[in-house]
Coordinates of C-alpha atoms in Angstrom, one line a residue:
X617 CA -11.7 -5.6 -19.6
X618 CA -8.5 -6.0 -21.3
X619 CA -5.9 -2.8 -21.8
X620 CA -6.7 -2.6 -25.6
X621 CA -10.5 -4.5 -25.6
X622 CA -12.0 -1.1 -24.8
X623 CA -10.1 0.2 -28.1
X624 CA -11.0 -2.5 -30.5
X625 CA -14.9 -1.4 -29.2
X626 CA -14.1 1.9 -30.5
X627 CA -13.7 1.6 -33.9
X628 CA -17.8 1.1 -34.1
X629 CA -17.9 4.7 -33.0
X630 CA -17.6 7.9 -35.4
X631 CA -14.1 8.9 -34.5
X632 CA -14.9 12.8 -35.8
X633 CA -17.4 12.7 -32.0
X634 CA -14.4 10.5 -30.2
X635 CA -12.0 13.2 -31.5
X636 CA -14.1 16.1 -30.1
X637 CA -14.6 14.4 -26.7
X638 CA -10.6 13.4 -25.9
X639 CA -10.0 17.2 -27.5
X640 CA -12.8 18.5 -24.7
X641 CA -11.8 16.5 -22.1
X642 CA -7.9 17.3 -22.7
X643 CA -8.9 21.3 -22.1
X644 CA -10.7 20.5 -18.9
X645 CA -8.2 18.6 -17.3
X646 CA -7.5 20.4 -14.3
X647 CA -11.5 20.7 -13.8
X648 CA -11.5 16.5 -13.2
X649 CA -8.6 17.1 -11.1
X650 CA -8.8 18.0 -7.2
X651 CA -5.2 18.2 -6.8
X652 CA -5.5 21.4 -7.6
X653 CA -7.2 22.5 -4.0
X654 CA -3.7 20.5 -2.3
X655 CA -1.5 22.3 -0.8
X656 CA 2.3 23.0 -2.9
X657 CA 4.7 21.3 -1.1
X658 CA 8.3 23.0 -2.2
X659 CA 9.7 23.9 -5.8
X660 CA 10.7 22.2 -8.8
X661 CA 14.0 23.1 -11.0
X662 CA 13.2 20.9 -14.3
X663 CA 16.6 20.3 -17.4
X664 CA 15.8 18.9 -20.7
X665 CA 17.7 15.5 -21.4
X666 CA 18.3 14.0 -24.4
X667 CA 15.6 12.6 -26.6
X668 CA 14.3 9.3 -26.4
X669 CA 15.3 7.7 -29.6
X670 CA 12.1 6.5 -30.5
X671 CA 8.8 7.8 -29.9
X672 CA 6.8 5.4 -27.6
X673 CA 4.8 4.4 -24.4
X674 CA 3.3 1.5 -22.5
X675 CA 7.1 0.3 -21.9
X676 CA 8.6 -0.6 -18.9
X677 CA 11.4 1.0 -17.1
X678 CA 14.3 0.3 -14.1
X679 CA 17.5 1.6 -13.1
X680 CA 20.9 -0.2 -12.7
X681 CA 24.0 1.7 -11.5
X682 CA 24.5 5.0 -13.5
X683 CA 22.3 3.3 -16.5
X684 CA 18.1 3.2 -17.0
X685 CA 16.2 0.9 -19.5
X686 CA 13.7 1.3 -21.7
X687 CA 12.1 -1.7 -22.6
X688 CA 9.5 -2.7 -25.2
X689 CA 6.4 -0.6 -25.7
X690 CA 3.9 0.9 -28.3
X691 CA 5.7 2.7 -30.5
X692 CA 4.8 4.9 -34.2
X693 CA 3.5 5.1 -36.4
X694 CA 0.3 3.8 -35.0
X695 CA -1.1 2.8 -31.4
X696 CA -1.0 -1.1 -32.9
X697 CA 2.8 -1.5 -33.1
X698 CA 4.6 -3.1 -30.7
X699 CA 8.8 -2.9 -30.2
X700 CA 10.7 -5.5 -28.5
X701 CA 13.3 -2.6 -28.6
X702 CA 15.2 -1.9 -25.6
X703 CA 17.5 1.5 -24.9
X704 CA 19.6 2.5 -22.0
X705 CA 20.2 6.0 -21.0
X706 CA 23.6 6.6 -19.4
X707 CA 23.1 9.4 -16.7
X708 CA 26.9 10.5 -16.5
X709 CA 27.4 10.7 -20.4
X710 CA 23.9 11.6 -21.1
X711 CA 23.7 9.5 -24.2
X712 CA 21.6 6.8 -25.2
X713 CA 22.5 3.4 -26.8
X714 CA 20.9 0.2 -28.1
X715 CA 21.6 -2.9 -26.1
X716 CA 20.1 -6.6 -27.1
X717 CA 16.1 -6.7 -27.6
X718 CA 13.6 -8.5 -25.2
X719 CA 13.1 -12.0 -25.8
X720 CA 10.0 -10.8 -26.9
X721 CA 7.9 -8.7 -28.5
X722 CA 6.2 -6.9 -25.4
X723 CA 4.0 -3.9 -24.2
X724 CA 2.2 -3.1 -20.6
X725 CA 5.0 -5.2 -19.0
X726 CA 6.2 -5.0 -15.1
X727 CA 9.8 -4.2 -15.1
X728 CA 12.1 -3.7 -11.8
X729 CA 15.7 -4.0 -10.5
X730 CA 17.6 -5.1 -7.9
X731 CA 20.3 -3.3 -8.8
X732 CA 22.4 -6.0 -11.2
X733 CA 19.6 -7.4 -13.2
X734 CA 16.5 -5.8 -14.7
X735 CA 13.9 -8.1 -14.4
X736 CA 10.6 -7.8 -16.8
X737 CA 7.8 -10.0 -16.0
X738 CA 3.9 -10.2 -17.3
X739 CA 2.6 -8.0 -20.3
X740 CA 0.8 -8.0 -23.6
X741 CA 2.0 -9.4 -27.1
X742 CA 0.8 -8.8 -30.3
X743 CA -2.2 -11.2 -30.0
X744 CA -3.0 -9.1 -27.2
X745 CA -3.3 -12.2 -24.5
X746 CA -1.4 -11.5 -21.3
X747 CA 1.6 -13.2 -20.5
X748 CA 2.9 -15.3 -17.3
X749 CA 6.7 -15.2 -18.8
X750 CA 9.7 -13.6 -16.6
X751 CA 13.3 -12.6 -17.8
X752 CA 15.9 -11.0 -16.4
X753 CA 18.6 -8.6 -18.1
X754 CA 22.4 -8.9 -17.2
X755 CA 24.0 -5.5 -18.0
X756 CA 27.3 -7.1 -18.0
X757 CA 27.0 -9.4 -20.8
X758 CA 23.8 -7.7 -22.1
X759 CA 22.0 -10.8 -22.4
X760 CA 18.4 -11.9 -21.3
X761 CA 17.9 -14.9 -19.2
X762 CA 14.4 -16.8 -18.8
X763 CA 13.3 -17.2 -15.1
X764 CA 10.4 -18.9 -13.5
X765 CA 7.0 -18.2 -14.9
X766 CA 4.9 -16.5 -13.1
X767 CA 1.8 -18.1 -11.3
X768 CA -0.8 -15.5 -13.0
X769 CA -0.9 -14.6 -16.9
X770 CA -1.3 -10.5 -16.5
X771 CA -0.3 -7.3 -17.8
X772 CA -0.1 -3.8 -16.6
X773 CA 0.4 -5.1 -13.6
X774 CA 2.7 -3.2 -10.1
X775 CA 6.4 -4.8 -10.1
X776 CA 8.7 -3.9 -6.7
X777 CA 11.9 -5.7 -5.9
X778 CA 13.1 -5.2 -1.8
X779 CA 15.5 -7.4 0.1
X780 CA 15.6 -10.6 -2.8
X781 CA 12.2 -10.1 -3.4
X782 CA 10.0 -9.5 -6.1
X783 CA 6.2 -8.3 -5.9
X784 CA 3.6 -8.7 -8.5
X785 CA 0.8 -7.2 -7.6
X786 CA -3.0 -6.1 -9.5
X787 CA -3.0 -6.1 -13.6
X788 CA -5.2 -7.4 -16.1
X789 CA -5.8 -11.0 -17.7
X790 CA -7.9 -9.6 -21.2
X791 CA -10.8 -10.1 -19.5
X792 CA -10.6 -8.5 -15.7
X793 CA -8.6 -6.4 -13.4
X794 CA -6.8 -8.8 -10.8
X795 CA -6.3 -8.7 -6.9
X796 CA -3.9 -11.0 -7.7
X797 CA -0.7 -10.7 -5.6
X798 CA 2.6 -12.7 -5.7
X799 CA 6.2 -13.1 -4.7
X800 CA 9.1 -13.6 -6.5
X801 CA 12.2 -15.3 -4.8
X802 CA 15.7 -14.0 -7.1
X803 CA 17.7 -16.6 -5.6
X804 CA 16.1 -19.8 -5.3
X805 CA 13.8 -18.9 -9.1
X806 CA 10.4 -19.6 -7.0
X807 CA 7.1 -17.6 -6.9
X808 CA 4.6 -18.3 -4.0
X809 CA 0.9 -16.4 -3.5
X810 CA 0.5 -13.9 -0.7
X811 CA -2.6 -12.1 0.4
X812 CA -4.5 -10.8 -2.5
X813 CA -4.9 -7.2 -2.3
X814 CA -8.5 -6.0 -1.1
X815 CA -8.6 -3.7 -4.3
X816 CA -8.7 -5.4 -7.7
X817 CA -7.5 -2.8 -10.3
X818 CA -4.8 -2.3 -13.5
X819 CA -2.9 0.2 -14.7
X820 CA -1.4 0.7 -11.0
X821 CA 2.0 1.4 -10.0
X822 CA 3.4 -0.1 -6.8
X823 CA 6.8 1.0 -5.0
X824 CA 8.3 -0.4 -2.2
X825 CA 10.3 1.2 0.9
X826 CA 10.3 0.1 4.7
X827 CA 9.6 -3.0 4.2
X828 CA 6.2 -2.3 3.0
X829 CA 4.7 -2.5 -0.7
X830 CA 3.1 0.7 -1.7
X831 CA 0.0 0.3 -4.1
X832 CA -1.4 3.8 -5.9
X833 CA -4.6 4.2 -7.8
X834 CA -5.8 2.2 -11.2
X835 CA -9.0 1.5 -12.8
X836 CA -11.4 -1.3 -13.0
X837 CA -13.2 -2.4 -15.9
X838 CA -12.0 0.4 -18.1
X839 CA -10.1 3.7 -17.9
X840 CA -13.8 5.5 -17.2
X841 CA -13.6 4.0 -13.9
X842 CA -10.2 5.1 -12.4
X843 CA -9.6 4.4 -8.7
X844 CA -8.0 7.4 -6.4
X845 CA -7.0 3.7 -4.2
X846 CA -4.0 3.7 -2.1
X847 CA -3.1 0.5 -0.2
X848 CA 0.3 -0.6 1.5
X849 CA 1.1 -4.6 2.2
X850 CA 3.3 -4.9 5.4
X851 CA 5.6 -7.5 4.5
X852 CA 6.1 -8.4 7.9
X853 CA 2.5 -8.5 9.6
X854 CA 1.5 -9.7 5.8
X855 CA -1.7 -7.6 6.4
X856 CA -3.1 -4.8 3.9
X857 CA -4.2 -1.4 4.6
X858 CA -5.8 1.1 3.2
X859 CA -3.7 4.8 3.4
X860 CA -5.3 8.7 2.6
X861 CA -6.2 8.3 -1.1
X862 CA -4.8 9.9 -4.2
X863 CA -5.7 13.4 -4.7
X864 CA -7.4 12.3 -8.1
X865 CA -8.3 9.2 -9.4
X866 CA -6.2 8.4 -12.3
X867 CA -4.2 5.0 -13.9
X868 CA -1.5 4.8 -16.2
X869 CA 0.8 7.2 -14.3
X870 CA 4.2 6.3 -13.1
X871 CA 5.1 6.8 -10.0
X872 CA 8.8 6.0 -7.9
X873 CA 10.6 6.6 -4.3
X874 CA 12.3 10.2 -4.2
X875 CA 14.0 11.1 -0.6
X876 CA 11.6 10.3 1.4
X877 CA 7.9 10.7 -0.8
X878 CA 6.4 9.2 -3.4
X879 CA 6.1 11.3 -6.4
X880 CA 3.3 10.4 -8.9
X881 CA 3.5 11.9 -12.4
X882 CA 0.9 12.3 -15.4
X883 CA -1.7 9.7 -16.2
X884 CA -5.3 9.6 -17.6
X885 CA -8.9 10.3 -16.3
X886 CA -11.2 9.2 -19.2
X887 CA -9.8 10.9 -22.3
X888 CA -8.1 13.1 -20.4
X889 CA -4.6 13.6 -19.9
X890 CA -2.6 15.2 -16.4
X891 CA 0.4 16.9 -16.4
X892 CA -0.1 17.4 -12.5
X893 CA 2.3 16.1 -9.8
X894 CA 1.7 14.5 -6.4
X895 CA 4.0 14.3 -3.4
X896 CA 3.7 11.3 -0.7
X897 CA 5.8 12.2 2.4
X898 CA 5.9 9.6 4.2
X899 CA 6.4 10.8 7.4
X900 CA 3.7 12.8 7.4
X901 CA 1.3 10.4 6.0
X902 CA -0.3 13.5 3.2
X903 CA -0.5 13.8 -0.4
X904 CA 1.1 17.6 -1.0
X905 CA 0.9 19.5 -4.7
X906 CA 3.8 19.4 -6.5
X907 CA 3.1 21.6 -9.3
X908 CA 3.2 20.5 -13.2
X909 CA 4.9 18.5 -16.1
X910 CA 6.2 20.2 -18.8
X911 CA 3.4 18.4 -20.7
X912 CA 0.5 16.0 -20.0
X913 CA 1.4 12.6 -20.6
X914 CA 0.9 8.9 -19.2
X915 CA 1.8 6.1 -20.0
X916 CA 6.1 6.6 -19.7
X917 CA 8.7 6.1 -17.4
X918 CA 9.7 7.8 -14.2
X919 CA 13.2 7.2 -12.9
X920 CA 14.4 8.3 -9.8
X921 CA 18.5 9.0 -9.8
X922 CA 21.1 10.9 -8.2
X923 CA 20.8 14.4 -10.3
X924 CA 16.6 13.6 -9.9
X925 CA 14.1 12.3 -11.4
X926 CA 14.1 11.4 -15.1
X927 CA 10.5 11.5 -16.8
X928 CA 10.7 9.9 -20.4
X929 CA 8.1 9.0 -23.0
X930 CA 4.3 8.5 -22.7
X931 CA 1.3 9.6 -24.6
X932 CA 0.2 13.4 -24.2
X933 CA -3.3 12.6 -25.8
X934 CA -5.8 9.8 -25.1
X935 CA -6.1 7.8 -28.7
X936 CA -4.0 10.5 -30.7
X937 CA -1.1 7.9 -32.0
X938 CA 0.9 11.2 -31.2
X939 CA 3.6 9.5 -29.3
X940 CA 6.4 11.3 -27.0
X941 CA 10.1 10.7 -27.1
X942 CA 10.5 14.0 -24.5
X943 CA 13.1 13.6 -21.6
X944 CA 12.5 15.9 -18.7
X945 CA 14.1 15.7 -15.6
X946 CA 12.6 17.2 -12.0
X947 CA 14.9 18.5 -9.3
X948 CA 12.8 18.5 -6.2
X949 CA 13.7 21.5 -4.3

């Protein structure tokens, strides 16, 4: 099912009994989610950044130098309008700017860096079909550059760059979650297929470190069936395998690399909403507790930086149209 077919069903539903369900299931978060029983793995110093201009989520996100980007996304004053708005956050100023829109008018996108270009590929338009289009962003000249398109049409997809390479992985096409898993090549513009992944889901998030792709949670079909998944692709045995699962089975969180764990922040269970936080050590091969959000959300960005890890945007309430333009930022201790 597509990322907004499940919404368009909704509106042949009394909304008063939708209301009283996401408001229910909102208070009984933490009884959905078993993270609780983990173990806390160290402590958390959190700072308040500046505002996200606009209120927003379903963007895409990456980092380049001492600058992030947030780019396109579902924005107010309802969950229907879509921004081909991009901002950039400057972490040693701490102010945000407006640089040159996307190309196009975009939301659920998969956005990455290798450092010198942001590169967003896949998403939804306003028609709400997926797209197969790929551009990348020169900070420099702060202009957008067309690239190869990709070999799948798909949105809300997992986007990793490592060593000149680009993986696509999972996603949606409107009508299915996707298995679907690709490479890009930044230097010669070419995309070949690798090894579809044994899980098809969306929603996702995907990271890569160690020469492995890193592939966390999901859902299939529709946010009621959220996957607690975790599955890495060795990039140089090209094999899969499947890793200790996710302490709860959410999608539409955002996850990134911090030291040496993978943090996972937010997302949604149903019509629920987390503000819990997961740690990945890697070393250790467990998922640890790492204590709370300052609010439940999903749907934004996570940014990991030198002074930590920025957390901007999302949605704190299934189907509320209450966006978030909060910018918190987590100091792992």
């Amino acid at each position: 099912m597509s990322p907004h077919s499940f919404l368009f069903k909704l509106w042949f539903f009394p909304f008063s009994l939708i209301n009283m369900w996401r408001d229910w299931s909102n208070r009984n978060v933490n009884r959905n989610f078993i993270g609780s029983k983990l173990k806390i793995s160290g402590k958390n110093i959190w700072k308040k950044g500046p505002d996200l201009p606009t209120y927003r989520y379903e963007f895409g996100s990456a980092l380049v130098g001492d600058n992030f980007y947030i780019i396109g996304g579902v924005t107010a004053p309802t969950v229907y309008t879509v921004t081909k708005r991009v901002d950039r956050y400057d972490i040693k100023s701490k102010e945000w700017s407006r640089v040159s829109n996307h190309p196009y008018i975009i939301h659920h996108p998969g956005v990455t860096s290798d450092q010198n270009f942001v590169y967003v590929i896949g998403g939804n338009g306003l028609r709400i079909s997926s797209y197969s289009i790929a551009h990348k962003y020169n900070p420099e000249t702060d202009r957008w550059q067309r690239l190869a398109d990709m070999p799948t049409k798909r949105c809300a997809l997992g986007l990793a760059y490592l060593d000149g390479k680009i993986y696509a992985v999972g996603g949606a096409d409107n009508k299915r979650p996707l298995s679907a898993f690709e490479e890009y090549d930044v230097e010669k513009n070419q995309w070949k297929n690798l090894p579809d992944m044994p899980t098809a889901r969306e929603h996702l998030f995907s990271v890569t470190i160690q020469r492995f792709v890193y592939v966390l949670g999901g859902y299939q079909n529709d946010r009621f069936h959220n996957v607690n998944t975790f599955e890495r692709y060795s990039i140089g045995r090209k094999v899969w395998e499947k890793l200790a699962p996710l302490p709860a089975k959410i999608s539409g969180f955002s996850a990134c690399i911090y030291g040496k764990s993978i943090f996972a922040f937010g997302g949604e269970q149903g019509w629920a909403t987390s503000d819990e936080i997961y740690e990945y050590k890697l070393k250790e091969k467990k998922w640890f507790r790492r204590g709370n959000m300052p609010a439940a959300r999903y749907a934004g960005a996570v940014i990991s930086a030198e002074d930590g890890i920025h957390i901007v945007g999302g949605n704190p309430l299934m189907m509320s149209g209450k966006f978030s333009n909060d910018h918190d930022i987590l100091i792992p201790q």
